[in-house]
Tab-separated table of C-alpha atoms and ligand atoms in Angstrom:
chain	number	residue	atom	x	y	z
M	17	MET	CA	-5.382	26.337	-3.466
M	18	THR	CA	-6.966	26.282	-6.909
M	19	ALA	CA	-6.738	30.057	-7.325
M	20	SER	CA	-2.953	30.124	-7.067
M	21	ARG	CA	-2.666	27.066	-9.265
M	22	THR	CA	-4.396	28.737	-12.187
M	23	THR	CA	-2.379	31.959	-11.952
M	24	ALA	CA	-0.946	32.873	-15.334
M	25	THR	CA	2.792	32.427	-15.588
M	26	LEU	CA	5.255	34.882	-17.095
M	27	HIS	CA	5.873	33.793	-20.660
M	28	SER	CA	7.017	36.337	-23.261
M	29	ILE	CA	10.276	37.150	-25.031
M	30	LEU	CA	9.061	40.751	-25.390
M	31	ASP	CA	9.114	41.273	-21.621
M	32	PRO	CA	12.743	40.828	-20.525
M	33	LEU	CA	12.876	40.254	-16.744
M	34	GLY	CA	16.409	38.934	-16.404
M	35	VAL	CA	19.880	40.377	-16.962
M	36	HIS	CA	20.557	38.132	-19.963
M	37	ALA	CA	17.172	38.752	-21.542
M	38	GLU	CA	17.780	42.502	-21.218
M	39	HIS	CA	21.012	42.184	-23.225
M	40	ILE	CA	19.267	40.074	-25.860
M	41	ASP	CA	16.426	42.588	-25.995
M	42	VAL	CA	18.917	45.291	-27.070
M	43	VAL	CA	19.820	43.168	-30.132
M	44	TRP	CA	16.155	42.555	-30.896
M	45	GLN	CA	15.247	46.264	-30.638
M	46	THR	CA	18.283	47.325	-32.709
M	47	MET	CA	17.513	44.752	-35.420
M	48	LEU	CA	13.855	45.760	-35.477
M	49	TRP	CA	14.566	49.489	-35.862
M	50	VAL	CA	17.525	49.272	-38.260
M	51	CYS	CA	15.816	46.729	-40.502
M	52	GLY	CA	12.469	48.548	-40.223
M	53	VAL	CA	13.963	51.871	-41.369
M	54	MET	CA	15.890	50.132	-44.182
M	55	PHE	CA	12.731	48.394	-45.306
M	56	LEU	CA	10.833	51.703	-45.415
M	57	ILE	CA	13.582	53.360	-47.492
M	58	VAL	CA	13.688	50.475	-49.986
M	59	PHE	CA	9.898	50.399	-50.172
M	60	THR	CA	9.684	54.185	-50.751
M	61	PHE	CA	12.242	54.090	-53.575
M	62	GLY	CA	10.492	51.058	-55.068
M	63	VAL	CA	7.232	53.052	-55.230
M	64	LEU	CA	9.071	56.080	-56.712
M	65	ALA	CA	10.620	53.855	-59.406
M	66	VAL	CA	7.220	52.497	-60.393
M	67	MET	CA	5.790	56.023	-60.597
M	68	ARG	CA	8.725	57.101	-62.710
M	69	GLY	CA	8.176	54.170	-65.081
M	70	ARG	CA	4.535	55.184	-65.507
M	71	ALA	CA	5.465	58.832	-66.180
M	72	LYS	CA	7.905	57.674	-68.858
M	73	HIS	CA	5.216	55.489	-70.366
M	74	GLN	CA	2.949	58.527	-70.579
M	75	GLY	CA	5.621	60.389	-72.620
M	76	GLN	CA	6.985	62.676	-69.848
M	77	ASP	CA	10.678	63.541	-69.742
M	78	VAL	CA	12.364	61.488	-67.001
M	79	THR	CA	15.988	61.743	-68.168
M	80	PRO	CA	18.109	60.766	-65.109
M	81	GLN	CA	20.085	63.500	-63.422
M	82	HIS	CA	23.432	61.841	-62.915
M	83	ARG	CA	24.581	64.131	-60.133
M	84	LYS	CA	21.521	63.472	-57.959
M	85	PHE	CA	21.759	59.783	-58.712
M	86	SER	CA	25.418	59.607	-57.601
M	87	ILE	CA	24.637	61.409	-54.335
M	88	ALA	CA	21.712	59.040	-53.628
M	89	LEU	CA	23.921	56.038	-54.308
M	90	VAL	CA	26.656	57.240	-51.923
M	91	VAL	CA	24.110	58.024	-49.182
M	92	TRP	CA	22.440	54.628	-49.547
M	93	THR	CA	25.724	52.680	-49.541
M	94	THR	CA	26.832	54.577	-46.427
M	95	LEU	CA	23.525	53.802	-44.703
M	96	VAL	CA	23.806	50.097	-45.506
M	97	VAL	CA	27.425	49.887	-44.310
M	98	LEU	CA	26.616	51.803	-41.094
M	99	GLY	CA	23.520	49.682	-40.498
M	100	LEU	CA	25.362	46.387	-40.920
M	101	PHE	CA	28.278	47.644	-38.819
M	102	GLY	CA	25.831	48.695	-36.092
M	103	LEU	CA	24.137	45.274	-36.086
M	104	THR	CA	27.481	43.443	-35.999
M	105	MET	CA	28.775	45.528	-33.085
M	106	THR	CA	25.506	45.149	-31.134
M	107	SER	CA	25.665	41.397	-31.560
M	108	PHE	CA	29.355	41.308	-30.574
M	109	PHE	CA	28.900	43.361	-27.402
M	110	THR	CA	25.793	41.385	-26.428
M	111	ASP	CA	27.735	38.144	-26.702
M	112	ARG	CA	30.441	39.608	-24.482
M	113	ALA	CA	27.894	40.836	-21.955
M	114	LEU	CA	26.206	37.422	-21.834
M	115	VAL	CA	29.500	35.685	-21.097
M	116	ARG	CA	30.476	38.285	-18.499
M	117	ALA	CA	27.130	37.921	-16.755
M	118	ALA	CA	28.027	34.269	-16.077
M	119	ALA	CA	30.656	34.962	-13.407
M	120	GLU	CA	30.101	33.800	-9.772
M	121	PRO	CA	27.026	31.605	-9.215
M	122	ASP	CA	24.861	31.958	-6.071
M	123	VAL	CA	22.873	28.819	-6.906
M	124	LEU	CA	24.139	25.760	-8.766
M	125	ILE	CA	21.547	23.444	-10.289
M	126	LYS	CA	21.916	20.388	-12.470
M	127	VAL	CA	19.010	19.956	-14.890
M	128	THR	CA	18.630	16.749	-16.872
M	129	GLY	CA	16.158	16.405	-19.729
M	130	TYR	CA	14.138	13.202	-20.103
M	131	GLN	CA	11.296	12.258	-22.457
M	132	TRP	CA	9.240	14.234	-21.257
M	133	TRP	CA	10.108	15.830	-17.955
M	134	TRP	CA	12.937	17.654	-16.172
M	135	ASP	CA	15.066	16.216	-13.379
M	136	VAL	CA	16.364	18.972	-11.092
M	137	GLN	CA	19.256	18.541	-8.635
M	138	TYR	CA	20.461	21.316	-6.351
M	139	LEU	CA	24.218	20.839	-6.054
M	140	HIS	CA	26.333	21.936	-3.106
M	141	SER	CA	29.874	21.351	-1.888
M	142	ASP	CA	28.309	19.949	1.299
M	143	PRO	CA	26.474	16.700	0.361
M	144	SER	CA	23.923	17.200	3.157
M	145	GLN	CA	22.748	20.361	1.361
M	146	ARG	CA	21.948	18.595	-1.912
M	147	PHE	CA	18.449	17.595	-2.938
M	148	LYS	CA	16.386	16.543	-5.914
M	149	THR	CA	13.096	17.657	-7.357
M	150	ALA	CA	11.417	17.692	-10.770
M	151	ASN	CA	9.709	20.057	-13.207
M	152	GLU	CA	9.893	22.969	-10.787
M	153	ILE	CA	12.935	25.134	-10.117
M	154	HIS	CA	13.084	27.764	-7.378
M	155	VAL	CA	15.685	30.528	-7.150
M	156	PRO	CA	16.052	33.724	-5.129
M	157	VAL	CA	15.414	36.977	-7.002
M	158	ASP	CA	18.554	38.704	-8.394
M	159	ALA	CA	20.680	35.597	-7.768
M	160	GLN	CA	23.221	34.458	-10.330
M	161	VAL	CA	21.974	31.005	-11.255
M	162	LEU	CA	24.318	28.548	-12.905
M	163	LEU	CA	22.647	25.589	-14.582
M	164	GLN	CA	24.461	22.446	-15.644
M	165	LEU	CA	22.368	21.078	-18.486
M	166	ASN	CA	22.376	17.490	-19.636
M	167	SER	CA	20.120	15.055	-21.481
M	168	GLN	CA	19.510	11.402	-20.780
M	169	ASP	CA	17.933	10.396	-24.112
M	170	VAL	CA	17.388	12.756	-27.068
M	171	ILE	CA	18.139	16.442	-27.693
M	172	HIS	CA	15.970	18.809	-25.638
M	173	SER	CA	16.268	22.563	-25.259
M	174	PHE	CA	15.946	24.612	-22.079
M	175	TRP	CA	14.066	27.877	-22.523
M	176	ILE	CA	12.563	30.482	-20.208
M	177	PRO	CA	11.542	33.207	-22.685
M	178	ASN	CA	11.561	36.101	-20.166
M	179	LEU	CA	15.006	35.317	-18.797
M	180	ASN	CA	17.455	34.210	-21.492
M	181	GLY	CA	17.775	32.559	-24.896
M	182	LYS	CA	17.551	28.816	-25.530
M	183	ARG	CA	20.203	26.226	-24.760
M	184	ASP	CA	20.216	22.729	-26.241
M	185	LEU	CA	20.610	19.711	-23.975
M	186	ILE	CA	22.605	17.193	-25.975
M	187	PRO	CA	23.137	13.632	-24.650
M	188	GLY	CA	26.760	13.145	-23.598
M	189	ARG	CA	27.618	16.836	-23.959
M	190	PRO	CA	26.974	18.646	-20.650
M	191	THR	CA	26.743	22.402	-20.991
M	192	GLU	CA	26.437	25.403	-18.668
M	193	PHE	CA	23.873	28.162	-18.779
M	194	THR	CA	23.271	31.204	-16.600
M	195	LEU	CA	20.233	33.181	-15.539
M	196	GLN	CA	19.757	36.220	-13.341
M	197	PRO	CA	16.072	37.012	-12.832
M	198	ARG	CA	15.219	40.519	-11.647
M	199	GLN	CA	11.545	40.104	-10.813
M	200	ILE	CA	9.657	37.824	-8.446
M	201	GLY	CA	7.087	35.599	-10.140
M	202	ILE	CA	6.355	32.205	-11.657
M	203	TYR	CA	7.907	31.893	-15.092
M	204	ARG	CA	6.929	29.269	-17.603
M	205	GLY	CA	9.877	27.344	-18.981
M	206	GLU	CA	9.649	24.801	-21.739
M	207	CYS	CA	11.437	22.456	-24.059
M	208	ALA	CA	12.261	24.286	-27.276
M	209	GLU	CA	13.543	21.418	-29.401
M	210	PHE	CA	11.199	18.814	-30.871
M	211	CYS	CA	11.918	15.663	-28.848
M	212	GLY	CA	9.051	13.300	-29.621
M	213	LEU	CA	5.336	12.861	-29.121
M	214	GLN	CA	5.004	14.857	-25.897
M	215	HIS	CA	7.474	17.662	-26.692
M	216	ALA	CA	4.690	20.209	-26.149
M	217	HIS	CA	4.031	18.756	-22.672
M	218	MET	CA	7.581	19.212	-21.432
M	219	ALA	CA	7.207	22.437	-19.502
M	220	PHE	CA	8.367	23.495	-16.051
M	221	ASP	CA	7.789	26.220	-13.491
M	222	PHE	CA	10.653	28.555	-12.736
M	223	VAL	CA	9.759	30.191	-9.451
M	224	VAL	CA	11.618	33.385	-8.587
M	225	GLU	CA	11.027	34.394	-4.979
M	226	ALA	CA	12.322	36.555	-2.153
M	227	LYS	CA	15.482	35.246	-0.503
M	228	GLU	CA	13.663	34.204	2.703
M	229	ASP	CA	10.956	32.379	0.740
M	230	PHE	CA	13.582	30.544	-1.264
M	231	GLU	CA	15.446	29.560	1.908
M	232	ARG	CA	12.214	28.271	3.447
M	233	TRP	CA	11.480	26.253	0.300
M	234	ARG	CA	15.047	24.911	0.267
M	235	GLN	CA	14.852	23.738	3.898
M	236	GLN	CA	11.536	22.042	3.155
M	237	GLN	CA	12.974	20.274	0.096
M	238	LEU	CA	16.027	19.127	2.077
M	239	ALA	CA	13.811	17.291	4.563
M	240	SER	CA	12.826	13.663	4.042
M	241	ALA	CA	9.206	12.865	3.304
M	242	PRO	CA	6.961	13.031	6.405
M	243	THR	CA	5.749	9.720	7.838
M	244	PRO	CA	2.128	8.976	6.921
M	245	PRO	CA	-0.022	10.674	9.612
M	246	ASP	CA	-2.951	8.181	9.653
M	247	ALA	CA	-4.112	4.704	8.639
M	248	LYS	CA	-5.330	5.763	5.193
M	249	THR	CA	-2.059	7.414	4.177
M	250	GLN	CA	-0.144	4.512	5.738
M	251	LEU	CA	-2.042	2.222	3.386
M	252	GLY	CA	-1.175	4.686	0.582
M	253	LEU	CA	2.528	4.291	1.290
M	254	SER	CA	2.290	0.485	1.218
M	255	VAL	CA	0.357	0.666	-2.065
M	256	PHE	CA	3.132	2.892	-3.428
M	257	MET	CA	5.818	0.412	-2.332
M	258	ASP	CA	3.979	-2.714	-3.558
M	259	SER	CA	2.787	-1.389	-6.925
M	260	ALA	CA	4.664	-0.226	-10.045
M	261	CYS	CA	5.161	3.272	-8.503
M	262	SER	CA	8.256	2.369	-6.499
M	263	MET	CA	9.939	0.804	-9.523
M	264	CYS	CA	10.385	4.240	-11.145
M	265	HIS	CA	10.075	6.895	-8.436
M	266	ALA	CA	11.988	7.842	-5.301
M	267	ILE	CA	10.588	9.216	-2.045
M	268	SER	CA	13.396	10.077	0.334
M	269	GLY	CA	12.875	8.655	3.832
M	270	THR	CA	11.144	5.552	2.412
M	271	PRO	CA	12.669	2.458	0.757
M	272	ALA	CA	11.678	3.881	-2.683
M	273	PHE	CA	14.811	5.073	-4.433
M	274	ALA	CA	14.311	4.363	-8.177
M	275	GLN	CA	15.482	7.110	-10.521
M	276	LEU	CA	13.583	6.438	-13.755
M	277	GLY	CA	10.826	8.967	-13.116
M	278	PRO	CA	10.521	12.260	-11.214
M	279	ASP	CA	11.508	12.328	-7.529
M	280	LEU	CA	8.266	12.502	-5.538
M	281	THR	CA	9.633	13.369	-2.073
M	282	HIS	CA	7.812	16.728	-2.094
M	283	VAL	CA	5.449	16.246	-5.018
M	284	ALA	CA	2.539	17.835	-3.140
M	285	SER	CA	4.464	21.119	-2.914
M	286	ARG	CA	4.537	21.504	-6.707
M	287	ARG	CA	2.051	23.609	-8.667
M	288	MET	CA	1.748	21.211	-11.605
M	289	ILE	CA	2.172	17.510	-12.348
M	290	ALA	CA	3.202	15.638	-15.516
M	291	SER	CA	5.683	18.381	-16.491
M	292	GLY	CA	3.313	21.317	-16.664
M	293	THR	CA	0.455	19.248	-18.139
M	294	LEU	CA	-2.022	19.138	-15.222
M	295	ALA	CA	-2.685	21.302	-12.177
M	296	ASN	CA	-1.632	19.426	-9.039
M	297	THR	CA	-5.042	18.530	-7.591
M	298	PRO	CA	-6.152	15.184	-6.037
M	299	GLU	CA	-8.551	14.595	-8.977
M	300	ASN	CA	-5.800	15.147	-11.538
M	301	MET	CA	-3.361	12.983	-9.578
M	302	ARG	CA	-5.914	10.192	-9.594
M	303	ARG	CA	-6.552	10.616	-13.302
M	304	TRP	CA	-2.830	10.688	-13.976
M	305	ILE	CA	-2.157	7.437	-12.064
M	306	ILE	CA	-4.943	5.341	-13.606
M	307	ASN	CA	-4.579	6.611	-17.174
M	308	PRO	CA	-1.586	8.865	-17.864
M	309	HIS	CA	-1.967	8.284	-21.613
M	310	ASP	CA	-5.190	10.235	-21.675
M	311	PRO	CA	-3.759	13.663	-20.811
M	312	LYS	CA	-0.307	12.790	-22.189
M	313	PRO	CA	-0.396	10.170	-24.978
M	314	GLY	CA	2.911	8.372	-25.349
M	315	THR	CA	4.205	9.155	-21.863
M	316	LEU	CA	6.574	6.515	-20.506
M	317	MET	CA	4.595	6.404	-17.261
M	318	PRO	CA	2.513	3.184	-17.337
M	319	ALA	CA	-1.126	3.137	-16.309
M	320	VAL	CA	-1.445	1.696	-12.787
M	321	SER	CA	-4.786	0.032	-12.221
M	322	LEU	CA	-5.737	-0.223	-8.546
M	323	PRO	CA	-8.921	-0.935	-6.616
M	324	ASP	CA	-10.680	2.307	-5.630
M	325	GLU	CA	-9.824	2.046	-1.955
M	326	GLN	CA	-6.097	1.635	-2.683
M	327	LEU	CA	-6.141	4.427	-5.260
M	328	ASP	CA	-7.782	6.808	-2.763
M	329	ALA	CA	-5.198	5.899	-0.151
M	330	LEU	CA	-2.337	6.404	-2.624
M	331	VAL	CA	-3.598	9.816	-3.720
M	332	ALA	CA	-4.109	10.795	-0.073
M	333	TYR	CA	-0.554	9.711	0.753
M	334	LEU	CA	0.952	11.623	-2.192
M	335	GLY	CA	-1.021	14.650	-0.982
M	336	THR	CA	0.922	14.590	2.303
M	337	LEU	CA	4.261	14.933	0.536
M	338	LYS	CA	4.539	18.711	0.925
G	14	CUA	CU1	12.126	17.865	-24.803
G	14	CUA	CU2	11.086	18.910	-26.650
């Protein structure tokens, strides 16, 4: 279990692995090359001018040749105009391509930003096919993914560097965003707009998988939480219901339905906890429950102090929520 949990995630704007990122990469490459060549030309002529100034200082004849000068000026002006025109057209066609790529969605997901985690709802015309999760989004490879982005408190920004640019989540102004990943893998997504103390701990996993794997995951997420299999986990569930946990979190299939914190129905199936802050292990879960302010100072999750036996039972119960 630990091996897969420490696997490095895909996280680079220089490695476009989605349709949108590929379009954006064309702009980046064009800008880099056009501006790089222009810079070299300007730099070369700057050096030549300095050398010319020195030659003049040493008494050599450097009378300008007007004809050569005029030709150089025309060539340079043409280069600048062509360069700027090229950049403008690249940007224009990329914008068009990005909008066109947003046509018919295969998956529709509503993502809401909170200080400091992501609420994820899979929408569907059939209510029985809807479900909720948090800080981990799964999609099938090559699917057109339409995201409805929203914020519940301050401005956040949704960003998966390998797949598309950034999109701000502004409270009261829902917006739409599309992705089309081309390669299977776990991508690191993150908040790209400073949103308070734990902005840097507002990450999420974006899991791109084969269609069958996604369908299996979706069926598992649609199911209610399993009933506790033994006495210890049964005690864990009662601890969950009787302590502060159930005042903020929901576990479908139990009486816990609060919406203030992440939905925990299948928390054990997630790779990370605390929005990409800690690997999802029993030790970390324990640490997170008794003192969440240690790994994540300022988090709105309160510390829950419990006797050891109850804490063990709670962690064991949460571990059954696959
Ligand atoms: Cu949310 Cu930064």
